[in-house]
Amino acid sequence: DAGVTQSPTHLIKTRGQQVTLRCSPKSGHDTVSWYQQALGQGPQFIFQYYEEEERQRGNFPDRFSGHQFPNYSSELNVNALLLGDSALYLCASSPLGYGYTFGSGTRLTVV
Amino acid sequence: QKEVEQDPGPLSVPEGAIVSLNCTYSNSAFQYFMWYRQYSRKGPELLMYTYSSGNKEDGRFTAQVDKSSKYISLFIRDSQPSDSATYLCAMSPNAGNNRKLIWGLGTSLAVNP
């Protein structure tokens, strides 16, 4: 049984560009959450999707947006990239509630 | 003052030692407490999940919550080199609310053979 799958694993982008990260949740999970983890920090909650709608959102600007598809997979989009957006982006899936399964993340570097 | 404080370490112990990892918090509304393990280049993995005060044991791992002291602990018995990872605490006032899930910075643990 595959766990949470994220792609790509690594990405290098230039300031001002846009990026799309992808996540396939664990089989049987219908809720997807996205986190940003800077080096040496705990994960910071970006937003959560359930039934193709954003249900909760953390303290992130509108440059961060997302989408959930009917098959429960999800995308995270970041526009107008800043150097400070460099981080590990984690996707976590769950049945609605806790008990998250995290993916291995996408390492984004903005230069 | 941060809502959740966790010593980042690093902590280095010999194989077989008992490891004690701790977090303190300031928000008395926290009711749900979690410990995650994160290996290098991997996402966090849920180890223990505790509601309110008390102890919970799972194999070599024991989680303790002392709400009166606002202090939580994770004990690892008979530590193994495979336990070398970063351990993150996380806590929330209620279940299912990501926005209110507060994470510690993580403690880096190295278990030496």
CSV table of C-alpha atoms in Angstrom, one decimal:
chain,number,residue,atom,x,y,z
A,1,ASP,CA,0.0,0.0,0.0
A,2,ALA,CA,1.6,3.2,-1.2
A,3,GLY,CA,1.8,6.0,1.4
A,4,VAL,CA,1.7,9.7,0.5
A,5,THR,CA,3.5,10.4,-2.7
A,6,GLN,CA,4.9,13.9,-3.5
A,7,SER,CA,6.5,15.2,-6.7
A,8,PRO,CA,9.0,16.4,-7.5
A,9,THR,CA,11.4,15.6,-4.8
A,10,HIS,CA,13.7,18.6,-5.5
A,11,LEU,CA,13.1,21.9,-7.3
A,12,ILE,CA,15.1,25.0,-8.0
A,13,LYS,CA,13.3,28.1,-9.0
A,14,THR,CA,14.2,31.8,-9.5
A,15,ARG,CA,12.6,34.7,-7.6
A,16,GLY,CA,9.4,35.8,-9.1
A,17,GLN,CA,8.6,32.5,-10.7
A,18,GLN,CA,5.6,30.3,-10.0
A,19,VAL,CA,5.8,26.7,-8.8
A,20,THR,CA,3.3,23.8,-8.6
A,21,LEU,CA,3.9,20.9,-6.2
A,22,ARG,CA,1.8,17.7,-6.3
A,23,CYS,CA,0.6,15.2,-3.8
A,24,SER,CA,-1.2,11.8,-4.0
A,25,PRO,CA,-2.7,10.8,-0.6
A,26,LYS,CA,-2.5,7.4,1.0
A,27,SER,CA,-5.2,5.0,-0.2
A,28,GLY,CA,-8.4,5.6,1.8
A,29,HIS,CA,-7.6,9.1,2.9
A,30,ASP,CA,-9.7,11.9,1.7
A,31,THR,CA,-8.2,14.9,3.4
A,32,VAL,CA,-4.9,16.5,2.4
A,33,SER,CA,-3.0,19.1,4.3
A,34,TRP,CA,0.1,21.1,3.2
A,35,TYR,CA,2.9,22.2,5.5
A,36,GLN,CA,6.1,24.3,5.0
A,37,GLN,CA,9.1,23.3,7.1
A,38,ALA,CA,12.1,25.6,7.1
A,39,LEU,CA,15.5,24.2,8.1
A,40,GLY,CA,15.6,23.6,11.8
A,41,GLN,CA,12.0,24.5,12.3
A,42,GLY,CA,8.8,22.6,13.0
A,43,PRO,CA,6.2,22.3,10.2
A,44,GLN,CA,4.0,25.3,9.6
A,45,PHE,CA,0.4,24.6,8.5
A,46,ILE,CA,-0.5,26.2,5.1
A,47,PHE,CA,-4.0,24.8,4.4
A,48,GLN,CA,-6.2,21.7,4.3
A,49,TYR,CA,-8.4,20.4,1.6
A,50,TYR,CA,-11.5,18.1,2.0
A,51,GLU,CA,-14.1,17.4,-0.6
A,52,GLU,CA,-12.3,19.6,-3.1
A,53,GLU,CA,-12.6,22.7,-0.9
A,54,GLU,CA,-10.1,24.6,1.3
A,55,ARG,CA,-11.4,23.9,4.8
A,56,GLN,CA,-8.7,25.5,7.0
A,57,ARG,CA,-5.9,27.9,6.3
A,58,GLY,CA,-2.8,29.0,8.3
A,59,ASN,CA,-1.1,32.3,8.2
A,60,PHE,CA,0.2,32.3,4.7
A,61,PRO,CA,-0.4,35.0,2.0
A,62,ASP,CA,-2.6,34.5,-1.0
A,63,ARG,CA,0.4,33.7,-3.1
A,64,PHE,CA,-0.1,30.2,-1.7
A,65,SER,CA,-3.0,28.5,-3.3
A,66,GLY,CA,-4.1,24.9,-3.7
A,67,HIS,CA,-6.5,22.5,-5.3
A,68,GLN,CA,-7.9,19.1,-4.6
A,69,PHE,CA,-9.1,16.8,-7.4
A,70,PRO,CA,-12.0,14.3,-7.3
A,71,ASN,CA,-9.5,11.5,-6.8
A,72,TYR,CA,-8.3,13.3,-3.6
A,73,SER,CA,-4.9,14.2,-5.0
A,74,SER,CA,-3.8,17.8,-4.5
A,75,GLU,CA,-1.6,20.6,-5.8
A,76,LEU,CA,0.1,23.5,-4.0
A,77,ASN,CA,0.8,26.6,-6.1
A,78,VAL,CA,3.1,29.4,-5.0
A,79,ASN,CA,3.2,32.6,-7.1
A,80,ALA,CA,5.8,35.3,-7.1
A,81,LEU,CA,8.4,33.2,-5.3
A,82,LEU,CA,10.6,34.8,-2.7
A,83,LEU,CA,13.9,33.7,-1.3
A,84,GLY,CA,12.1,33.0,2.0
A,85,ASP,CA,9.9,30.4,0.3
A,86,SER,CA,12.8,28.0,0.2
A,87,ALA,CA,11.8,25.1,2.4
A,88,LEU,CA,10.7,21.5,2.6
A,89,TYR,CA,7.0,21.4,1.6
A,90,LEU,CA,5.2,18.5,3.2
A,91,CYS,CA,1.9,16.9,2.2
A,92,ALA,CA,-0.1,15.0,4.8
A,93,SER,CA,-3.2,12.9,4.3
A,94,SER,CA,-5.7,11.5,6.7
A,95,PRO,CA,-9.2,10.6,7.2
A,96,LEU,CA,-10.8,13.9,8.4
A,97,GLY,CA,-9.1,14.6,11.8
A,98,TYR,CA,-5.7,13.5,13.1
A,99,GLY,CA,-3.5,10.5,12.4
A,100,TYR,CA,-1.7,12.1,9.5
A,101,THR,CA,0.6,10.3,7.2
A,102,PHE,CA,3.2,12.6,5.8
A,103,GLY,CA,5.0,12.3,2.4
A,104,SER,CA,8.7,12.7,2.1
A,105,GLY,CA,8.3,16.3,0.9
A,106,THR,CA,9.5,18.5,-1.9
A,107,ARG,CA,12.6,20.5,-1.3
A,108,LEU,CA,12.2,23.9,-2.9
A,109,THR,CA,15.1,26.2,-3.4
A,110,VAL,CA,14.5,29.7,-4.6
A,111,VAL,CA,17.6,31.5,-6.0
B,1,GLN,CA,7.7,33.4,24.7
B,2,LYS,CA,6.9,30.7,22.2
B,3,GLU,CA,3.8,28.6,22.9
B,4,VAL,CA,5.8,25.4,22.7
B,5,GLU,CA,9.5,25.1,23.7
B,6,GLN,CA,11.7,22.2,22.8
B,7,ASP,CA,15.4,21.9,23.2
B,8,PRO,CA,16.9,21.3,19.7
B,9,GLY,CA,19.8,19.4,21.1
B,10,PRO,CA,21.7,17.7,19.6
B,11,LEU,CA,21.4,14.8,22.0
B,12,SER,CA,24.0,11.9,21.7
B,13,VAL,CA,23.6,8.7,23.7
B,14,PRO,CA,25.1,5.2,23.6
B,15,GLU,CA,23.1,2.3,22.3
B,16,GLY,CA,20.8,0.8,25.0
B,17,ALA,CA,20.5,4.0,26.9
B,18,ILE,CA,17.1,5.4,28.1
B,19,VAL,CA,16.4,8.6,26.2
B,20,SER,CA,14.2,11.4,27.6
B,21,LEU,CA,12.8,14.1,25.3
B,22,ASN,CA,10.8,17.0,26.6
B,23,CYS,CA,8.6,19.9,25.6
B,24,THR,CA,7.1,22.7,27.7
B,25,TYR,CA,4.1,24.8,26.7
B,26,SER,CA,2.3,27.9,27.9
B,27,ASN,CA,-1.3,27.4,26.6
B,28,SER,CA,-3.4,25.7,29.2
B,29,ALA,CA,-6.0,25.0,26.5
B,30,PHE,CA,-3.9,22.3,24.9
B,31,GLN,CA,-5.5,18.9,25.2
B,32,TYR,CA,-4.0,16.8,22.4
B,33,PHE,CA,-0.3,16.0,22.4
B,34,MET,CA,1.7,14.2,19.8
B,35,TRP,CA,5.2,13.0,19.2
B,36,TYR,CA,6.6,12.7,15.6
B,37,ARG,CA,9.8,11.2,14.4
B,38,GLN,CA,11.5,12.7,11.3
B,39,TYR,CA,14.4,11.0,9.6
B,40,SER,CA,16.7,13.1,7.4
B,41,ARG,CA,15.0,13.9,4.1
B,42,LYS,CA,11.7,12.3,5.1
B,43,GLY,CA,8.4,13.6,6.4
B,44,PRO,CA,7.4,13.4,10.0
B,45,GLU,CA,6.0,10.0,11.2
B,46,LEU,CA,3.4,9.9,14.1
B,47,LEU,CA,4.8,8.0,17.1
B,48,MET,CA,2.5,8.7,19.9
B,49,TYR,CA,-0.9,10.5,20.4
B,50,THR,CA,-2.2,11.4,23.8
B,51,TYR,CA,-5.3,13.1,25.0
B,52,SER,CA,-5.2,15.1,28.2
B,53,SER,CA,-2.9,13.9,31.1
B,54,GLY,CA,-1.4,10.6,31.8
B,55,ASN,CA,0.9,8.0,30.3
B,56,LYS,CA,0.8,6.0,27.1
B,57,GLU,CA,3.1,3.1,26.3
B,58,ASP,CA,3.8,1.5,22.9
B,59,GLY,CA,6.7,-0.9,22.8
B,60,ARG,CA,9.9,0.9,23.7
B,61,PHE,CA,8.2,4.3,23.7
B,62,THR,CA,6.3,6.0,26.6
B,63,ALA,CA,4.6,9.3,26.3
B,64,GLN,CA,3.8,11.3,29.5
B,65,VAL,CA,1.7,14.4,29.8
B,66,ASP,CA,1.7,16.6,33.0
B,67,LYS,CA,-0.8,19.3,32.4
B,68,SER,CA,-0.3,20.8,35.8
B,69,SER,CA,3.3,21.5,34.9
B,70,LYS,CA,2.6,22.1,31.2
B,71,TYR,CA,5.3,19.5,30.4
B,72,ILE,CA,5.3,16.5,28.1
B,73,SER,CA,7.9,13.8,27.7
B,74,LEU,CA,8.8,11.0,25.4
B,75,PHE,CA,10.9,8.1,26.8
B,76,ILE,CA,12.7,5.7,24.6
B,77,ARG,CA,13.9,2.5,26.3
B,78,ASP,CA,16.8,0.4,25.0
B,79,SER,CA,17.6,3.0,22.3
B,80,GLN,CA,18.9,1.7,19.0
B,81,PRO,CA,21.0,3.4,16.2
B,82,SER,CA,17.8,3.3,14.1
B,83,ASP,CA,16.2,5.7,16.6
B,84,SER,CA,18.6,8.4,15.4
B,85,ALA,CA,16.3,11.1,14.0
B,86,THR,CA,14.7,14.4,14.9
B,87,TYR,CA,11.8,14.1,17.4
B,88,LEU,CA,9.1,16.8,17.2
B,89,CYS,CA,6.3,17.4,19.7
B,90,ALA,CA,3.0,18.9,18.6
B,91,MET,CA,-0.1,19.9,20.5
B,92,SER,CA,-3.5,21.4,20.0
B,93,PRO,CA,-6.6,22.5,22.0
B,94,ASN,CA,-8.9,20.3,19.9
B,95,ALA,CA,-8.9,17.5,17.5
B,96,GLY,CA,-9.0,18.0,13.7
B,97,ASN,CA,-8.0,21.6,13.8
B,98,ASN,CA,-4.7,22.0,11.9
B,99,ARG,CA,-4.6,25.7,12.3
B,100,LYS,CA,-4.2,25.4,16.0
B,101,LEU,CA,-1.7,22.5,15.9
B,102,ILE,CA,1.5,24.0,17.4
B,103,TRP,CA,4.8,22.3,16.7
B,104,GLY,CA,8.1,22.3,18.6
B,105,LEU,CA,11.4,22.9,16.8
B,106,GLY,CA,12.4,19.3,17.2
B,107,THR,CA,15.2,17.6,19.1
B,108,SER,CA,18.0,15.9,17.1
B,109,LEU,CA,18.9,12.5,18.6
B,110,ALA,CA,21.9,10.4,17.7
B,111,VAL,CA,22.2,6.9,19.2
B,112,ASN,CA,25.8,5.6,18.9
B,113,PRO,CA,26.5,1.9,18.4
